[in-house]
XYZ file of C-alpha atoms in Angstrom:
341
model
C 59.448 187.170 17.957
C 61.563 190.265 17.161
C 58.476 192.318 17.880
C 58.225 190.931 21.418
C 61.972 191.340 22.026
C 61.775 195.010 20.987
C 58.859 195.604 23.309
C 60.696 193.972 26.192
C 63.753 196.177 25.598
C 61.588 199.294 25.631
C 59.910 198.183 28.867
C 63.330 197.525 30.427
C 64.598 201.039 29.704
C 61.310 202.566 30.868
C 61.539 200.810 34.232
C 65.188 201.769 34.516
C 64.645 205.510 34.059
C 61.450 205.989 36.103
C 63.259 205.906 39.496
C 65.940 208.251 38.153
C 63.347 210.733 36.962
C 61.584 210.504 40.297
C 64.792 211.345 42.127
C 65.407 214.257 39.835
C 61.903 215.461 40.554
C 62.543 215.389 44.302
C 65.797 217.295 43.835
C 64.011 220.121 42.046
C 61.109 220.456 44.473
C 59.726 224.029 44.662
C 61.661 226.245 47.090
C 58.475 227.440 48.735
C 57.716 223.915 49.963
C 61.189 223.621 51.443
C 60.828 226.973 53.186
C 57.450 226.088 54.693
C 58.877 222.824 56.017
C 61.872 224.538 57.603
C 59.606 226.962 59.457
C 57.303 224.308 60.885
C 60.282 222.311 62.136
C 60.989 224.961 64.756
C 57.484 225.055 66.253
C 57.140 223.455 69.688
C 53.496 222.422 69.997
C 53.864 221.988 73.762
C 54.987 225.584 74.295
C 51.795 227.506 75.072
C 50.774 230.417 77.276
C 47.543 230.981 79.203
C 46.605 234.664 79.110
C 44.019 236.296 81.371
C 42.283 238.924 79.259
C 41.442 241.702 81.708
C 38.970 243.216 79.246
C 36.751 240.093 79.248
C 37.846 238.059 82.278
C 38.440 235.067 79.997
C 41.565 232.922 79.765
C 43.039 232.595 76.271
C 45.384 229.689 75.516
C 47.740 230.410 72.633
C 50.849 228.844 71.144
C 54.144 230.585 71.806
C 54.274 231.683 68.169
C 50.767 233.145 68.206
C 51.493 234.869 71.502
C 54.633 236.479 70.087
C 52.813 237.670 66.973
C 50.229 239.381 69.175
C 52.803 240.653 71.663
C 55.034 242.269 69.052
C 51.982 243.713 67.262
C 50.856 245.320 70.517
C 54.237 246.611 71.647
C 56.120 247.829 68.570
C 55.104 249.512 65.300
C 55.460 247.034 62.403
C 57.245 249.783 60.450
C 60.257 249.433 62.759
C 63.379 247.759 61.367
C 63.195 243.957 61.217
C 66.149 243.578 63.631
C 64.327 245.741 66.185
C 61.199 243.585 65.751
C 63.317 240.482 66.380
C 64.798 242.020 69.527
C 61.291 242.842 70.750
C 60.127 239.283 70.024
C 63.051 237.798 71.986
C 62.380 240.138 74.911
C 58.640 239.382 74.853
C 59.234 235.630 74.776
C 61.738 235.786 77.613
C 59.363 237.914 79.690
C 56.465 235.480 79.118
C 58.638 232.401 79.725
C 59.830 233.812 83.042
C 56.305 234.832 84.128
C 54.957 231.369 83.351
C 57.700 229.711 85.404
C 57.037 232.058 88.318
C 53.314 231.349 88.187
C 53.932 227.603 88.177
C 56.212 227.919 91.210
C 54.118 230.435 93.157
C 50.585 230.763 91.765
C 48.897 234.164 91.932
C 45.226 233.435 92.624
C 44.135 236.677 90.972
C 45.286 235.278 87.613
C 42.711 232.455 87.876
C 45.155 229.848 86.608
C 46.627 231.978 83.806
C 50.347 232.621 83.379
C 49.944 236.411 83.226
C 47.406 239.029 82.216
C 46.875 241.079 79.057
C 44.222 243.508 77.901
C 43.169 242.982 74.304
C 40.736 245.916 74.355
C 43.548 248.307 75.291
C 46.123 246.493 73.120
C 48.249 245.893 76.205
C 50.535 242.868 76.076
C 48.710 241.048 73.283
C 46.931 242.115 70.081
C 44.897 239.321 68.406
C 45.216 238.955 64.657
C 41.563 239.729 63.947
C 41.809 243.011 65.878
C 45.022 243.934 64.086
C 43.340 243.226 60.756
C 40.441 245.495 61.654
C 42.658 248.335 62.900
C 45.380 248.211 60.227
C 43.018 247.841 57.257
C 44.789 247.603 53.912
C 48.167 247.762 55.674
C 47.482 244.525 57.534
C 48.950 241.956 55.122
C 52.316 243.690 54.754
C 52.537 244.602 58.452
C 51.618 241.146 59.713
C 54.061 239.512 57.288
C 56.904 241.643 58.686
C 56.018 240.588 62.230
C 55.753 236.924 61.209
C 59.202 236.993 59.615
C 60.722 238.511 62.752
C 58.974 236.093 65.116
C 59.883 233.018 63.062
C 63.531 234.069 63.076
C 63.809 234.158 66.885
C 61.057 231.783 68.040
C 62.216 229.969 71.158
C 65.159 232.294 71.833
C 65.710 233.068 75.522
C 67.732 235.858 77.086
C 69.436 234.479 80.195
C 71.736 235.702 82.934
C 73.716 233.025 84.763
C 71.439 230.405 83.261
C 68.125 231.996 84.288
C 65.670 233.891 82.049
C 66.025 237.601 82.643
C 63.385 240.139 83.596
C 63.232 241.438 80.018
C 61.529 244.778 80.666
C 61.294 247.411 77.951
C 59.992 250.924 77.347
C 59.261 253.218 74.421
C 62.217 255.606 74.784
C 64.581 256.806 77.487
C 65.858 260.313 78.097
C 69.007 259.417 76.144
C 70.392 257.042 78.774
C 68.452 254.089 80.131
C 67.818 253.842 83.861
C 68.905 251.237 86.395
C 66.395 248.953 88.077
C 67.856 250.120 91.387
C 66.855 253.730 90.752
C 63.360 253.088 89.456
C 62.215 250.068 91.481
C 64.655 250.025 94.385
C 66.134 246.605 93.534
C 69.529 246.169 91.928
C 69.470 243.826 88.932
C 72.926 243.135 87.449
C 71.791 243.123 83.826
C 69.460 246.147 84.142
C 72.009 248.932 84.344
C 72.216 252.315 82.619
C 73.436 252.403 79.042
C 73.514 255.041 76.345
C 70.594 255.190 73.920
C 71.322 258.132 71.603
C 68.604 257.260 69.091
C 65.913 258.114 71.630
C 66.462 261.859 71.267
C 65.523 261.490 67.580
C 62.219 259.761 68.338
C 58.891 261.537 67.802
C 57.634 263.267 70.954
C 60.919 262.669 72.730
C 60.332 265.969 74.512
C 56.823 266.862 75.612
C 55.352 269.512 77.863
C 52.336 269.394 80.159
C 50.818 272.539 81.660
C 48.788 272.960 84.841
C 47.215 276.065 86.329
C 48.097 276.563 89.974
C 44.594 275.428 90.944
C 44.919 272.275 88.833
C 48.340 271.500 90.263
C 47.146 272.019 93.832
C 44.206 269.680 93.307
C 46.361 266.934 91.795
C 48.967 267.144 94.544
C 46.506 267.163 97.456
C 44.497 264.268 96.008
C 47.655 262.189 95.403
C 49.622 262.759 98.614
C 47.796 262.404 101.903
C 48.276 265.042 104.619
C 50.186 267.259 102.216
C 50.435 270.952 103.176
C 51.134 273.559 100.504
C 51.982 277.179 101.186
C 50.088 280.155 99.788
C 52.843 280.933 97.298
C 52.915 278.376 94.422
C 56.579 279.161 93.790
C 57.383 277.407 97.091
C 55.493 274.201 96.350
C 58.446 272.417 94.741
C 62.017 272.243 95.946
C 65.205 271.256 94.145
C 64.866 267.691 92.766
C 67.458 264.947 93.187
C 68.410 263.372 89.860
C 69.962 260.051 88.887
C 72.894 259.930 86.484
C 70.393 259.125 83.717
C 68.274 262.181 84.506
C 65.412 260.519 86.366
C 63.942 262.529 89.238
C 64.592 260.266 92.196
C 63.050 262.580 94.811
C 61.646 266.097 95.020
C 60.359 268.259 97.895
C 56.620 268.926 97.485
C 55.115 271.193 100.130
C 56.027 269.788 103.526
C 56.865 266.328 102.116
C 59.497 264.743 99.899
C 58.120 262.363 97.258
C 59.669 260.140 94.604
C 59.818 261.259 91.027
C 57.982 258.073 90.126
C 55.055 258.993 92.409
C 54.934 262.572 91.106
C 54.940 261.195 87.562
C 51.854 259.141 88.427
C 50.155 262.061 90.175
C 50.575 264.348 87.185
C 50.121 261.709 84.474
C 53.560 262.323 82.944
C 55.142 260.192 80.216
C 58.258 259.556 82.311
C 60.003 260.500 85.553
C 62.663 262.382 83.597
C 61.203 265.866 83.949
C 61.737 269.461 85.046
C 59.250 272.074 86.310
C 58.865 275.796 85.818
C 56.273 278.379 86.881
C 55.212 281.490 84.989
C 51.981 283.537 85.104
C 50.365 281.073 87.537
C 50.922 278.151 85.153
C 53.253 275.227 85.836
C 55.016 273.745 82.815
C 56.439 270.243 83.195
C 58.933 269.332 80.457
C 59.377 265.584 80.036
C 61.995 263.551 78.161
C 61.337 259.990 77.021
C 58.362 257.726 77.566
C 58.132 254.897 80.080
C 60.135 253.747 83.074
C 63.396 253.864 81.125
C 64.693 250.462 82.278
C 65.902 247.739 79.919
C 65.286 247.743 76.179
C 64.457 251.083 74.577
C 62.188 250.346 71.617
C 63.037 253.505 69.670
C 66.658 252.998 70.627
C 66.484 249.458 69.245
C 65.063 250.739 65.963
C 67.845 253.332 65.742
C 70.551 250.731 66.409
C 69.059 248.413 63.788
C 69.059 251.184 61.179
C 72.732 251.777 61.976
C 73.475 248.138 61.130
C 73.140 246.330 64.464
C 71.696 242.815 64.542
C 69.043 241.840 67.064
C 71.625 240.023 69.185
C 73.706 243.224 69.388
C 70.635 245.167 70.492
C 69.778 242.639 73.195
C 73.307 242.612 74.588
C 73.448 246.408 74.577
C 70.321 246.941 76.665
C 70.665 243.833 78.891
C 74.244 243.682 80.128
C 76.311 240.485 80.321
C 73.500 238.206 79.158
C 73.537 235.180 76.873
C 71.046 234.136 74.205
C 70.030 230.486 74.329
C 67.310 228.256 72.900
C 64.382 227.046 75.003
C 63.789 223.276 75.303
C 61.884 221.799 72.386
C 63.172 224.198 69.732
C 65.740 223.763 66.985
C 68.956 225.728 67.393
C 69.634 225.978 63.658
C 67.665 229.051 62.608
C 69.606 231.799 64.399
C 73.190 232.452 65.385
C 73.180 232.813 69.161
C 76.902 233.128 69.683
C 77.627 236.334 67.825
C 75.927 239.503 66.754
């Protein structure tokens, strides 16, 4: 009898401690499992983008996360500071979100039902993971992991002005001061105003020079501007340019016409419209500062700010004036601080 009583007591204590041990086991679950769960909680399966690949004519449907991975990979070097990568991801998402809404409201038939176009062959707008893996080789794993960390930190974050997603344009580097939308495109946009970007002058190839013989210059000008008349003396072909406060050539006399700096940039294949010309020994030298239209976020400027200690929110608010950072519908608002930088 004592034998059975002892066995019963042992069984009682065993049953008593099993639930306690189980709870302790849950409390000490591996951190990696907790981290994976927290990431997947912020994925909105309904948030997708339809991309028209201009290189193939096909429409690619991707999740917002996969789109951002490919967008950041195509637009910014993965070696840039993580806060700059986050700023780029937020700008890319806002740009895509706005384009999708516009397409839904007023469809562009040329997009064939897509939200916007990309070119995977030229790495424009979207860079698929398999292509990145092929191009980056043994640097792929580390580079892609950096982009993933940045994207996961800001997934679903929208840059808005007065409640509406902004036109989150960006460029490689300005001439030291970003340009206004009014100067470059002729439309004033309250949040796309000039701001200082001192880090741009430290970027590689901030200043470049293109040379043209007088014959080459004449051919490019005549083929680009209809009914243009040039004098016999090349030194008279260009007049004094008009410049914006940021240094962009807004207009310049060319022969018997006056053209925009933007159009002359296109005609000569220049990196930006922030340029100056000189002539010596029948050769024109065009000195250019910056790369791109110069409006909105400067990517090299963002990297510089990040390396000086700025958070991605600070970078966004510097290059897009008087904006707010909110969370798109369907996403958790717990992963990033949107109220302060």
